[in-house]
mmCIF file of C-alpha atoms and ligand atoms in Angstrom:
data_model
loop_
_atom_site.group_PDB
_atom_site.id
_atom_site.type_symbol
_atom_site.label_atom_id
_atom_site.label_comp_id
_atom_site.label_asym_id
_atom_site.label_seq_id
_atom_site.Cartn_x
_atom_site.Cartn_y
_atom_site.Cartn_z
ATOM 1 C CA MET A 1135 16.835 2.798 -18.338
ATOM 2 C CA SER A 1136 19.120 2.379 -15.277
ATOM 3 C CA GLY A 1137 21.893 0.245 -17.290
ATOM 4 C CA ASN A 1138 22.725 -3.065 -15.622
ATOM 5 C CA ARG A 1139 22.862 -1.865 -12.292
ATOM 6 C CA PRO A 1140 20.140 -3.996 -9.892
ATOM 7 C CA GLN A 1141 16.905 -2.120 -9.009
ATOM 8 C CA LYS A 1142 16.609 -1.193 -5.019
ATOM 9 C CA PRO A 1143 13.678 -3.114 -3.297
ATOM 10 C CA ALA A 1144 11.495 0.153 -3.242
ATOM 11 C CA THR A 1145 11.702 0.490 -6.999
ATOM 12 C CA LYS A 1146 10.817 -3.191 -7.968
ATOM 13 C CA LEU A 1147 7.965 -2.681 -5.686
ATOM 14 C CA VAL A 1148 6.613 -0.450 -8.042
ATOM 15 C CA HIS A 1149 7.517 -1.663 -11.327
ATOM 16 C CA ALA A 1150 7.586 -5.497 -10.895
ATOM 17 C CA GLY A 1151 5.116 -7.702 -12.213
ATOM 18 C CA ARG A 1152 3.300 -4.506 -14.290
ATOM 19 C CA ARG A 1153 3.650 -5.503 -17.829
ATOM 20 C CA SER A 1154 1.697 -2.205 -18.755
ATOM 21 C CA SER A 1155 2.634 -1.941 -22.419
ATOM 22 C CA GLU A 1156 1.258 -5.548 -22.441
ATOM 23 C CA TYR A 1157 -2.022 -4.278 -21.687
ATOM 24 C CA HIS A 1158 -2.789 -0.969 -23.812
ATOM 25 C CA GLY A 1159 -0.610 1.149 -21.112
ATOM 26 C CA VAL A 1160 -2.833 0.324 -18.444
ATOM 27 C CA VAL A 1161 -0.899 0.793 -15.060
ATOM 28 C CA ASN A 1162 -2.505 -2.216 -13.044
ATOM 29 C CA PRO A 1163 -2.984 -5.476 -14.718
ATOM 30 C CA PRO A 1164 -6.318 -6.285 -16.173
ATOM 31 C CA VAL A 1165 -8.915 -8.689 -13.972
ATOM 32 C CA LEU A 1166 -9.338 -11.520 -16.396
ATOM 33 C CA HIS A 1167 -12.016 -14.284 -15.072
ATOM 34 C CA ALA A 1168 -11.857 -17.531 -16.469
ATOM 35 C CA SER A 1169 -13.356 -21.176 -15.862
ATOM 36 C CA THR A 1170 -13.450 -22.027 -19.639
ATOM 37 C CA ILE A 1171 -10.481 -21.225 -21.950
ATOM 38 C CA LEU A 1172 -11.043 -22.080 -25.622
ATOM 39 C CA PHE A 1173 -8.773 -23.305 -28.103
ATOM 40 C CA GLU A 1174 -8.377 -22.568 -31.960
ATOM 41 C CA THR A 1175 -7.629 -25.882 -33.247
ATOM 42 C CA LEU A 1176 -6.962 -29.470 -32.301
ATOM 43 C CA ALA A 1177 -3.218 -28.825 -32.575
ATOM 44 C CA ASP A 1178 -3.889 -26.160 -29.766
ATOM 45 C CA LEU A 1179 -6.171 -28.216 -27.943
ATOM 46 C CA GLU A 1180 -3.278 -30.764 -27.340
ATOM 47 C CA LYS A 1181 -0.592 -28.750 -26.626
ATOM 48 C CA ALA A 1182 -2.981 -27.387 -23.349
ATOM 49 C CA GLY A 1183 -1.439 -30.419 -21.515
ATOM 50 C CA SER A 1184 2.239 -28.874 -21.486
ATOM 51 C CA SER A 1185 3.047 -26.568 -18.241
ATOM 52 C CA ALA A 1186 4.998 -23.944 -20.031
ATOM 53 C CA PRO A 1187 4.914 -20.725 -17.497
ATOM 54 C CA GLY A 1188 2.116 -18.268 -18.377
ATOM 55 C CA LYS A 1189 0.160 -20.322 -20.422
ATOM 56 C CA VAL A 1190 -3.553 -20.223 -20.019
ATOM 57 C CA THR A 1191 -5.088 -23.593 -20.260
ATOM 58 C CA TYR A 1192 -7.966 -24.064 -17.554
ATOM 59 C CA GLY A 1193 -8.968 -21.659 -15.223
ATOM 60 C CA ARG A 1194 -8.033 -23.215 -11.933
ATOM 61 C CA HIS A 1195 -4.552 -23.191 -12.910
ATOM 62 C CA GLY A 1196 -4.491 -19.173 -13.434
ATOM 63 C CA THR A 1197 -4.694 -16.329 -15.877
ATOM 64 C CA PRO A 1198 -1.865 -13.296 -16.282
ATOM 65 C CA THR A 1199 -3.829 -11.790 -13.473
ATOM 66 C CA ARG A 1200 -2.060 -14.605 -11.245
ATOM 67 C CA PHE A 1201 0.998 -14.911 -13.403
ATOM 68 C CA LEU A 1202 1.633 -10.655 -12.899
ATOM 69 C CA LEU A 1203 1.416 -11.263 -9.367
ATOM 70 C CA GLU A 1204 3.361 -14.145 -8.854
ATOM 71 C CA GLU A 1205 6.441 -12.862 -11.168
ATOM 72 C CA ALA A 1206 6.201 -9.667 -8.883
ATOM 73 C CA VAL A 1207 6.672 -11.663 -5.746
ATOM 74 C CA ALA A 1208 9.258 -13.572 -7.123
ATOM 75 C CA GLU A 1209 11.629 -10.593 -8.442
ATOM 76 C CA LEU A 1210 10.902 -9.280 -4.660
ATOM 77 C CA GLU A 1211 11.585 -12.007 -2.743
ATOM 78 C CA GLY A 1212 14.499 -12.802 -5.098
ATOM 79 C CA GLY A 1213 13.465 -16.473 -6.059
ATOM 80 C CA PHE A 1214 13.323 -18.460 -9.481
ATOM 81 C CA GLY A 1215 9.419 -18.043 -9.212
ATOM 82 C CA THR A 1216 6.239 -18.202 -7.207
ATOM 83 C CA LEU A 1217 3.250 -19.898 -6.867
ATOM 84 C CA CYS A 1218 0.056 -18.083 -5.609
ATOM 85 C CA VAL A 1219 -2.739 -19.864 -3.806
ATOM 86 C CA SER A 1220 -6.080 -19.268 -1.841
ATOM 87 C CA SER A 1221 -4.423 -18.955 1.636
ATOM 88 C CA GLY A 1222 -1.265 -18.976 3.958
ATOM 89 C CA VAL A 1223 -2.236 -22.260 5.448
ATOM 90 C CA ALA A 1224 -2.659 -23.539 1.639
ATOM 91 C CA ALA A 1225 0.632 -22.515 0.619
ATOM 92 C CA ILE A 1226 2.201 -24.251 3.956
ATOM 93 C CA THR A 1227 0.120 -27.413 3.242
ATOM 94 C CA ASN A 1228 1.263 -27.400 -0.237
ATOM 95 C CA ALA A 1229 4.769 -26.907 0.172
ATOM 96 C CA ILE A 1230 5.116 -29.438 2.933
ATOM 97 C CA LEU A 1231 2.997 -31.959 0.805
ATOM 98 C CA ALA A 1232 5.150 -31.254 -2.281
ATOM 99 C CA PHE A 1233 8.127 -32.870 -0.586
ATOM 100 C CA VAL A 1234 7.369 -35.773 1.818
ATOM 101 C CA LYS A 1235 6.260 -39.451 1.516
ATOM 102 C CA PRO A 1236 5.106 -41.941 4.122
ATOM 103 C CA GLY A 1237 8.097 -43.331 6.227
ATOM 104 C CA ASP A 1238 9.937 -39.532 5.907
ATOM 105 C CA HIS A 1239 11.059 -37.503 8.954
ATOM 106 C CA ILE A 1240 10.480 -33.791 9.185
ATOM 107 C CA LEU A 1241 12.086 -31.299 11.675
ATOM 108 C CA VAL A 1242 9.544 -28.390 12.342
ATOM 109 C CA THR A 1243 10.626 -25.243 14.780
ATOM 110 C CA ASP A 1244 8.305 -25.539 17.974
ATOM 111 C CA SER A 1245 7.647 -21.852 17.461
ATOM 112 C CA THR A 1246 5.808 -22.606 14.659
ATOM 113 C CA TYR A 1247 2.165 -21.172 13.382
ATOM 114 C CA TYR A 1248 -0.078 -23.455 15.200
ATOM 115 C CA PRO A 1249 -2.230 -24.436 11.857
ATOM 116 C CA THR A 1250 0.993 -25.847 10.792
ATOM 117 C CA ARG A 1251 1.536 -27.879 13.891
ATOM 118 C CA ASN A 1252 -2.479 -28.844 13.614
ATOM 119 C CA LEU A 1253 -1.201 -29.902 9.818
ATOM 120 C CA CYS A 1254 1.821 -32.010 10.883
ATOM 121 C CA ASN A 1255 -0.062 -33.650 13.989
ATOM 122 C CA THR A 1256 -3.331 -34.848 12.301
ATOM 123 C CA PHE A 1257 -2.723 -35.300 8.385
ATOM 124 C CA LEU A 1258 0.722 -35.917 8.015
ATOM 125 C CA LYS A 1259 0.347 -38.345 10.759
ATOM 126 C CA ARG A 1260 -2.086 -40.446 9.133
ATOM 127 C CA PHE A 1261 0.143 -40.020 6.293
ATOM 128 C CA GLY A 1262 3.166 -41.437 7.818
ATOM 129 C CA VAL A 1263 5.221 -38.676 8.103
ATOM 130 C CA GLU A 1264 6.738 -38.342 11.436
ATOM 131 C CA THR A 1265 7.250 -34.911 12.821
ATOM 132 C CA GLU A 1266 10.227 -33.643 15.488
ATOM 133 C CA TYR A 1267 9.361 -30.480 16.474
ATOM 134 C CA TYR A 1268 13.004 -28.394 17.703
ATOM 135 C CA ASP A 1269 14.006 -25.719 19.790
ATOM 136 C CA PRO A 1270 14.010 -22.334 17.895
ATOM 137 C CA ALA A 1271 17.111 -21.281 19.029
ATOM 138 C CA ILE A 1272 18.934 -24.460 17.805
ATOM 139 C CA GLY A 1273 20.781 -23.243 15.082
ATOM 140 C CA GLY A 1274 23.592 -25.242 13.746
ATOM 141 C CA ASP A 1275 22.970 -28.212 15.896
ATOM 142 C CA ILE A 1276 20.192 -29.265 13.887
ATOM 143 C CA ALA A 1277 22.465 -31.368 12.829
ATOM 144 C CA GLY A 1278 22.185 -33.492 15.335
ATOM 145 C CA LEU A 1279 18.213 -34.231 14.965
ATOM 146 C CA ILE A 1280 18.848 -34.823 10.760
ATOM 147 C CA ARG A 1281 18.632 -38.936 9.883
ATOM 148 C CA ASP A 1282 18.523 -40.249 7.053
ATOM 149 C CA ASN A 1283 14.600 -39.945 6.311
ATOM 150 C CA THR A 1284 14.694 -36.441 7.425
ATOM 151 C CA ALA A 1285 13.020 -35.093 4.238
ATOM 152 C CA LEU A 1286 12.614 -31.159 5.104
ATOM 153 C CA ILE A 1287 13.112 -28.453 8.139
ATOM 154 C CA TRP A 1288 10.563 -26.174 8.896
ATOM 155 C CA CYS A 1289 11.281 -22.576 10.032
ATOM 156 C CA GLU A 1290 9.411 -19.555 11.258
ATOM 157 C CA SER A 1291 11.616 -16.630 11.878
ATOM 158 C CA PRO A 1292 10.472 -14.874 14.037
ATOM 159 C CA GLY A 1293 8.502 -17.377 15.638
ATOM 160 C CA SER A 1294 4.294 -17.003 15.759
ATOM 161 C CA LEU A 1295 3.428 -15.216 19.054
ATOM 162 C CA THR A 1296 6.560 -15.843 20.997
ATOM 163 C CA PHE A 1297 9.108 -13.981 18.403
ATOM 164 C CA GLU A 1298 12.256 -16.013 18.768
ATOM 165 C CA ILE A 1299 14.580 -15.476 15.830
ATOM 166 C CA GLN A 1300 16.009 -18.331 14.218
ATOM 167 C CA ASP A 1301 19.729 -18.760 12.555
ATOM 168 C CA ILE A 1302 18.560 -19.531 9.523
ATOM 169 C CA PRO A 1303 22.002 -19.690 7.399
ATOM 170 C CA ALA A 1304 23.049 -22.212 10.291
ATOM 171 C CA ILE A 1305 20.222 -24.270 9.599
ATOM 172 C CA SER A 1306 20.458 -24.258 5.738
ATOM 173 C CA ALA A 1307 23.919 -25.334 5.859
ATOM 174 C CA ALA A 1308 23.862 -28.343 8.405
ATOM 175 C CA ALA A 1309 20.536 -29.040 6.100
ATOM 176 C CA HIS A 1310 22.308 -28.861 2.962
ATOM 177 C CA ALA A 1311 25.363 -30.786 3.974
ATOM 178 C CA ARG A 1312 22.625 -33.914 4.291
ATOM 179 C CA GLY A 1313 20.643 -33.061 1.199
ATOM 180 C CA VAL A 1314 17.476 -31.826 3.214
ATOM 181 C CA LYS A 1315 15.555 -28.884 2.170
ATOM 182 C CA VAL A 1316 14.437 -25.694 4.267
ATOM 183 C CA LEU A 1317 11.307 -24.178 4.389
ATOM 184 C CA LEU A 1318 10.671 -20.946 5.514
ATOM 185 C CA ASP A 1319 7.295 -19.311 6.671
ATOM 186 C CA ASN A 1320 8.568 -15.896 5.945
ATOM 187 C CA THR A 1321 5.057 -13.971 6.562
ATOM 188 C CA TRP A 1322 6.360 -11.494 9.527
ATOM 189 C CA ALA A 1323 9.174 -10.134 7.008
ATOM 190 C CA SER A 1324 6.886 -9.897 3.961
ATOM 191 C CA PRO A 1325 9.171 -10.048 0.962
ATOM 192 C CA MET A 1326 10.954 -6.841 1.765
ATOM 193 C CA LEU A 1327 12.661 -7.270 5.220
ATOM 194 C CA CYS A 1328 14.729 -10.440 4.490
ATOM 195 C CA ARG A 1329 16.809 -12.476 1.535
ATOM 196 C CA PRO A 1330 15.357 -15.766 2.287
ATOM 197 C CA PHE A 1331 17.451 -17.189 -0.592
ATOM 198 C CA GLU A 1332 20.565 -15.377 0.320
ATOM 199 C CA MET A 1333 20.193 -17.222 3.841
ATOM 200 C CA GLY A 1334 19.945 -20.775 2.256
ATOM 201 C CA VAL A 1335 15.986 -21.157 2.195
ATOM 202 C CA ASP A 1336 14.865 -23.256 -0.362
ATOM 203 C CA VAL A 1337 11.269 -22.343 -0.243
ATOM 204 C CA SER A 1338 10.108 -19.130 1.420
ATOM 205 C CA VAL A 1339 6.165 -19.202 2.058
ATOM 206 C CA GLN A 1340 3.916 -16.422 2.718
ATOM 207 C CA ALA A 1341 0.609 -15.363 3.810
ATOM 208 C CA GLY A 1342 -0.040 -13.006 1.509
ATOM 209 C CA THR A 1343 -3.384 -12.245 3.017
ATOM 210 C CA LYS A 1344 -0.807 -9.961 6.067
ATOM 211 C CA TYR A 1345 1.207 -7.720 4.576
ATOM 212 C CA ILE A 1346 1.097 -8.194 0.570
ATOM 213 C CA VAL A 1347 -2.650 -7.760 0.905
ATOM 214 C CA GLY A 1348 -2.241 -5.157 3.683
ATOM 215 C CA HIS A 1349 -6.011 -4.181 4.218
ATOM 216 C CA SER A 1350 -7.262 -7.033 6.054
ATOM 217 C CA ASP A 1351 -10.035 -7.966 3.350
ATOM 218 C CA VAL A 1352 -8.145 -11.095 1.187
ATOM 219 C CA MET A 1353 -7.052 -14.397 1.810
ATOM 220 C CA LEU A 1354 -3.611 -15.494 -0.308
ATOM 221 C CA GLY A 1355 -0.890 -17.148 -0.124
ATOM 222 C CA THR A 1356 2.768 -17.232 -1.870
ATOM 223 C CA ILE A 1357 5.105 -19.842 -2.349
ATOM 224 C CA THR A 1358 8.671 -18.755 -3.823
ATOM 225 C CA THR A 1359 11.388 -21.260 -4.687
ATOM 226 C CA ALA A 1360 14.865 -20.941 -5.076
ATOM 227 C CA THR A 1361 15.136 -23.564 -8.314
ATOM 228 C CA GLU A 1362 13.045 -24.428 -11.304
ATOM 229 C CA GLU A 1363 13.056 -27.902 -10.269
ATOM 230 C CA ASP A 1364 11.468 -27.037 -6.956
ATOM 231 C CA LEU A 1365 9.045 -24.727 -8.515
ATOM 232 C CA LEU A 1366 7.865 -27.526 -10.541
ATOM 233 C CA THR A 1367 7.586 -30.149 -7.746
ATOM 234 C CA ILE A 1368 5.492 -27.652 -5.602
ATOM 235 C CA LYS A 1369 2.884 -26.592 -8.913
ATOM 236 C CA LYS A 1370 2.382 -30.554 -9.258
ATOM 237 C CA GLN A 1371 1.264 -30.727 -5.811
ATOM 238 C CA ILE A 1372 -1.108 -27.716 -6.081
ATOM 239 C CA ILE A 1373 -2.750 -28.819 -9.093
ATOM 240 C CA ILE A 1374 -3.517 -32.316 -7.135
ATOM 241 C CA SER A 1375 -5.001 -30.214 -4.543
ATOM 242 C CA GLY A 1376 -7.351 -28.392 -6.549
ATOM 243 C CA ASP A 1377 -6.351 -25.184 -5.003
ATOM 244 C CA ALA A 1378 -7.254 -21.764 -6.746
ATOM 245 C CA VAL A 1379 -6.903 -18.222 -5.905
ATOM 246 C CA GLY A 1380 -9.243 -15.958 -7.921
ATOM 247 C CA PRO A 1381 -8.493 -13.082 -9.975
ATOM 248 C CA ASP A 1382 -10.072 -10.448 -7.781
ATOM 249 C CA ASP A 1383 -8.088 -11.340 -5.060
ATOM 250 C CA CYS A 1384 -4.812 -11.360 -7.109
ATOM 251 C CA TYR A 1385 -5.717 -8.457 -8.069
ATOM 252 C CA LEU A 1386 -6.044 -6.794 -4.707
ATOM 253 C CA ALA A 1387 -2.891 -8.423 -3.402
ATOM 254 C CA GLN A 1388 -0.974 -6.487 -6.765
ATOM 255 C CA ARG A 1389 -2.410 -3.472 -5.674
ATOM 256 C CA GLY A 1390 -1.349 -3.794 -1.812
ATOM 257 C CA LEU A 1391 2.090 -4.584 -2.977
ATOM 258 C CA ARG A 1392 2.658 -1.886 -4.688
ATOM 259 C CA THR A 1393 2.325 0.619 -0.978
ATOM 260 C CA LEU A 1394 4.397 -2.465 0.803
ATOM 261 C CA GLY A 1395 7.350 -0.395 1.299
ATOM 262 C CA VAL A 1396 5.861 2.787 2.737
ATOM 263 C CA ARG A 1397 3.411 0.661 4.756
ATOM 264 C CA LEU A 1398 6.075 -1.409 6.579
ATOM 265 C CA ARG A 1399 8.391 1.726 7.404
ATOM 266 C CA GLN A 1400 5.560 3.128 9.376
ATOM 267 C CA HIS A 1401 4.862 -0.440 10.839
ATOM 268 C CA HIS A 1402 8.253 -0.649 11.625
ATOM 269 C CA GLU A 1403 8.899 2.576 12.982
ATOM 270 C CA SER A 1404 5.270 2.924 15.111
ATOM 271 C CA GLY A 1405 5.615 -0.875 16.220
ATOM 272 C CA LEU A 1406 9.099 -0.002 18.013
ATOM 273 C CA LYS A 1407 7.679 3.234 19.148
ATOM 274 C CA VAL A 1408 5.121 1.452 21.082
ATOM 275 C CA ALA A 1409 7.585 -1.454 22.274
ATOM 276 C CA GLN A 1410 9.678 1.001 23.919
ATOM 277 C CA TRP A 1411 6.803 2.651 25.657
ATOM 278 C CA LEU A 1412 5.723 -0.529 26.740
ATOM 279 C CA GLN A 1413 9.275 -1.657 28.309
ATOM 280 C CA THR A 1414 9.017 1.322 30.572
ATOM 281 C CA ARG A 1415 5.478 0.631 32.064
ATOM 282 C CA PRO A 1416 5.250 -1.058 35.698
ATOM 283 C CA GLU A 1417 2.495 -3.286 34.246
ATOM 284 C CA VAL A 1418 4.826 -5.273 31.755
ATOM 285 C CA LYS A 1419 7.211 -7.772 32.656
ATOM 286 C CA ARG A 1420 8.853 -8.260 29.248
ATOM 287 C CA VAL A 1421 8.716 -7.143 25.634
ATOM 288 C CA LEU A 1422 9.110 -9.728 22.879
ATOM 289 C CA HIS A 1423 10.201 -7.689 19.739
ATOM 290 C CA PRO A 1424 13.570 -8.611 17.897
ATOM 291 C CA ALA A 1425 14.307 -4.975 17.283
ATOM 292 C CA LEU A 1426 15.075 -3.982 20.822
ATOM 293 C CA PRO A 1427 18.471 -4.178 21.713
ATOM 294 C CA ASP A 1428 18.072 -6.364 24.857
ATOM 295 C CA ASP A 1429 15.479 -8.946 22.548
ATOM 296 C CA PRO A 1430 17.808 -12.148 22.627
ATOM 297 C CA GLY A 1431 17.101 -12.354 18.801
ATOM 298 C CA HIS A 1432 18.435 -8.858 18.350
ATOM 299 C CA ALA A 1433 22.112 -9.867 17.197
ATOM 300 C CA ILE A 1434 20.934 -12.278 14.611
ATOM 301 C CA TRP A 1435 17.609 -10.174 13.673
ATOM 302 C CA LYS A 1436 20.429 -7.039 12.704
ATOM 303 C CA ARG A 1437 22.404 -9.402 10.513
ATOM 304 C CA ASP A 1438 19.776 -10.927 8.791
ATOM 305 C CA PHE A 1439 16.898 -8.783 8.325
ATOM 306 C CA ILE A 1440 16.656 -4.906 7.299
ATOM 307 C CA GLY A 1441 13.650 -3.848 9.182
ATOM 308 C CA ALA A 1442 10.822 -5.053 11.519
ATOM 309 C CA SER A 1443 7.241 -5.702 10.811
ATOM 310 C CA GLY A 1444 4.429 -4.268 13.152
ATOM 311 C CA LEU A 1445 4.040 -7.611 14.946
ATOM 312 C CA PHE A 1446 5.323 -8.138 18.250
ATOM 313 C CA SER A 1447 3.863 -9.710 21.926
ATOM 314 C CA PHE A 1448 4.376 -8.232 25.203
ATOM 315 C CA ILE A 1449 4.138 -10.112 28.743
ATOM 316 C CA LEU A 1450 1.943 -8.477 31.116
ATOM 317 C CA LYS A 1451 2.456 -9.137 34.926
ATOM 318 C CA PRO A 1452 -0.046 -12.026 36.221
ATOM 319 C CA VAL A 1453 -3.432 -10.803 36.107
ATOM 320 C CA THR A 1454 -6.938 -12.274 36.525
ATOM 321 C CA LYS A 1455 -9.268 -13.040 33.903
ATOM 322 C CA PRO A 1456 -11.950 -10.270 34.733
ATOM 323 C CA GLN A 1457 -8.800 -7.977 34.840
ATOM 324 C CA LEU A 1458 -7.759 -9.166 31.314
ATOM 325 C CA ALA A 1459 -11.120 -8.786 30.223
ATOM 326 C CA SER A 1460 -11.566 -5.141 31.777
ATOM 327 C CA MET A 1461 -8.341 -4.094 29.532
ATOM 328 C CA VAL A 1462 -9.461 -5.799 25.910
ATOM 329 C CA ASP A 1463 -12.734 -5.597 26.112
ATOM 330 C CA HIS A 1464 -12.543 -1.893 26.235
ATOM 331 C CA MET A 1465 -9.728 -0.829 23.495
ATOM 332 C CA ASP A 1466 -10.811 2.106 21.739
ATOM 333 C CA LEU A 1467 -8.260 1.995 18.641
ATOM 334 C CA PHE A 1468 -7.069 -1.911 18.932
ATOM 335 C CA GLY A 1469 -9.313 -4.320 17.486
ATOM 336 C CA MET A 1470 -9.462 -7.945 19.130
ATOM 337 C CA GLY A 1471 -8.671 -10.374 16.082
ATOM 338 C CA PHE A 1472 -6.251 -12.860 14.701
ATOM 339 C CA SER A 1473 -5.314 -12.084 10.936
ATOM 340 C CA TRP A 1474 -2.775 -8.983 11.361
ATOM 341 C CA GLY A 1475 -0.799 -7.034 8.562
ATOM 342 C CA GLY A 1476 -3.591 -4.583 7.599
ATOM 343 C CA PHE A 1477 -3.837 -0.760 8.309
ATOM 344 C CA GLU A 1478 -5.783 -0.974 11.265
ATOM 345 C CA SER A 1479 -4.222 -2.294 15.108
ATOM 346 C CA LEU A 1480 -5.226 -5.364 16.788
ATOM 347 C CA ILE A 1481 -4.682 -6.697 20.231
ATOM 348 C CA LEU A 1482 -4.846 -10.628 21.003
ATOM 349 C CA PRO A 1483 -4.386 -12.404 24.349
ATOM 350 C CA SER A 1484 -2.743 -15.768 23.913
ATOM 351 C CA ASP A 1485 -1.149 -18.528 25.906
ATOM 352 C CA PRO A 1486 1.665 -20.411 24.217
ATOM 353 C CA LYS A 1487 2.135 -22.942 27.359
ATOM 354 C CA ASN A 1488 0.102 -25.837 25.794
ATOM 355 C CA ILE A 1489 1.009 -25.361 22.580
ATOM 356 C CA ARG A 1490 4.617 -26.080 22.654
ATOM 357 C CA THR A 1491 6.385 -29.485 23.000
ATOM 358 C CA ALA A 1492 10.060 -29.346 22.484
ATOM 359 C CA THR A 1493 10.910 -26.441 24.603
ATOM 360 C CA LYS A 1494 8.843 -25.356 27.541
ATOM 361 C CA TRP A 1495 7.128 -21.942 27.525
ATOM 362 C CA ASP A 1496 6.620 -21.540 31.404
ATOM 363 C CA GLU A 1497 6.780 -17.284 31.711
ATOM 364 C CA ASP A 1498 4.509 -16.296 34.302
ATOM 365 C CA GLY A 1499 2.169 -13.697 33.214
ATOM 366 C CA GLN A 1500 -0.421 -13.213 30.432
ATOM 367 C CA LEU A 1501 0.743 -13.071 26.817
ATOM 368 C CA ILE A 1502 -0.181 -10.455 24.518
ATOM 369 C CA ARG A 1503 0.310 -10.064 20.791
ATOM 370 C CA LEU A 1504 -0.020 -6.653 19.365
ATOM 371 C CA HIS A 1505 -0.186 -5.324 15.660
ATOM 372 C CA ILE A 1506 0.551 -1.791 15.564
ATOM 373 C CA GLY A 1507 -1.130 -0.678 12.254
ATOM 374 C CA LEU A 1508 -1.112 3.188 10.751
ATOM 375 C CA GLU A 1509 -2.643 5.315 13.186
ATOM 376 C CA ASP A 1510 -0.695 7.717 15.612
ATOM 377 C CA THR A 1511 1.329 6.103 17.966
ATOM 378 C CA ASP A 1512 0.171 8.943 20.742
ATOM 379 C CA ASP A 1513 -3.224 7.828 20.072
ATOM 380 C CA LEU A 1514 -2.274 4.052 20.512
ATOM 381 C CA ILE A 1515 -0.393 4.941 23.560
ATOM 382 C CA ALA A 1516 -3.026 6.705 24.870
ATOM 383 C CA ASP A 1517 -5.343 3.268 24.421
ATOM 384 C CA LEU A 1518 -3.433 1.296 25.751
ATOM 385 C CA GLU A 1519 -2.467 3.643 28.898
ATOM 386 C CA ALA A 1520 -6.046 3.681 29.551
ATOM 387 C CA GLY A 1521 -6.492 -0.394 29.161
ATOM 388 C CA PHE A 1522 -3.424 -0.662 31.983
ATOM 389 C CA ALA A 1523 -5.601 1.660 34.112
ATOM 390 C CA ARG A 1524 -8.470 -0.465 34.042
ATOM 391 C CA LEU A 1525 -6.292 -3.541 35.244
ATOM 392 C CA GLU A 1526 -6.391 -1.406 38.720
ATOM 393 C CA MET A 1527 -10.037 -0.887 38.688
ATOM 394 C CA ILE A 1528 -10.706 -4.384 39.279
HETATM 395 C C1 LIG B 546 -1.797 -15.761 9.230
HETATM 396 C C2 LIG B 546 -0.632 -16.531 9.245
HETATM 397 C C3 LIG B 546 -0.507 -17.958 7.976
HETATM 398 C C4 LIG B 546 -1.739 -18.263 7.573
HETATM 399 O O1 LIG B 546 -2.200 -17.510 6.699
HETATM 400 P P1 LIG B 546 -3.747 -17.396 5.921
HETATM 401 O O2 LIG B 546 -3.656 -16.690 4.956
HETATM 402 O O3 LIG B 546 -4.708 -16.853 7.257
HETATM 403 O O4 LIG B 546 -4.137 -18.761 6.017
HETATM 404 C C5 LIG B 546 0.678 -18.387 7.955
HETATM 405 N N1 LIG B 546 1.989 -17.930 8.633
HETATM 406 C C6 LIG B 546 2.228 -17.317 9.721
HETATM 407 C C7 LIG B 546 3.027 -16.819 10.284
HETATM 408 C C8 LIG B 546 0.455 -16.399 9.969
HETATM 409 O O5 LIG B 546 0.892 -15.546 10.450
#
């Protein structure tokens, strides 16, 4: 073995959460389906209520298939522990609900994923929690928005659709000075591209659906915490919600995880190549990708991330609806769809204008989000080029 030298992330990715020696030497953890768990004795039954980690007591509370995935994600993200739930949105909902009570105030980045906003504007409002949206570029100035009843700050970096990078260490410092928790939607970076707990984050949430699973076929969410106390707080909330993720889905997520490193390297390289090509095109006003040197978030991205994933946006010069349809309806390789992170490329026209409240999105032109998959970039660029040519034909 390698003694005490810490393993590099690529090595952890292969070995974390496998424990083959406990499962007959089988390389991948077994799929253990369960609803009923049988107890040998009355004494065992009476112990079932205790929440010792790794204990199998009831199907909904998980079997080793899920526990091993949780072990792997915790190790990769560098947290104390992880809880897996049935979707990214279930992870967001449970993480937030664990820390709020009626009368609380929470701060949420204006660039957040829309369903997070939906939770805040509907259920949380009804529950008596006030949400205040803030400018994603606020940094340490968030101190001025923190109130005595502020329970948590929700971050997402880069932002959904618009890809603003947030100064998470500055936000965390301001939050912790007032005893406020920092929660981060870390889906874009996957567990590989940044170190949320080194940046002061208390809870990191992932839509495992995206890059962890990586094959566009499973819904899964992960919640990783810096401390045991927060892990237990969130675990209690998940038990109340009744959420349960199935063992087949955990198995597929485990399998996806093993190739995450090589997939991400390709998503980064290909995404950047397509982004740079888009910058040369007369049809394109601006490319929103933090790894581009002229991106407003570039310096912080470079400081806090070790790479980029394959998801970014660009602003097309103003086009009519029929022009836009002529482009996106006839793509050869790019599919049109929402959930990203698989091996295939996606194109998604979107409009952040009516979503925002704390900041204004007054970009004149059509926002298009791309997910650059694992195809050859020459073919992807040819597909986009043909799409741009169709704009001129209308
Ligand atoms: C997709 C996504 C989610 C939600 O994940 P689901 O598994 O689809 O519920 C959450 N956050 C971000 C940033 C996402 O892109």
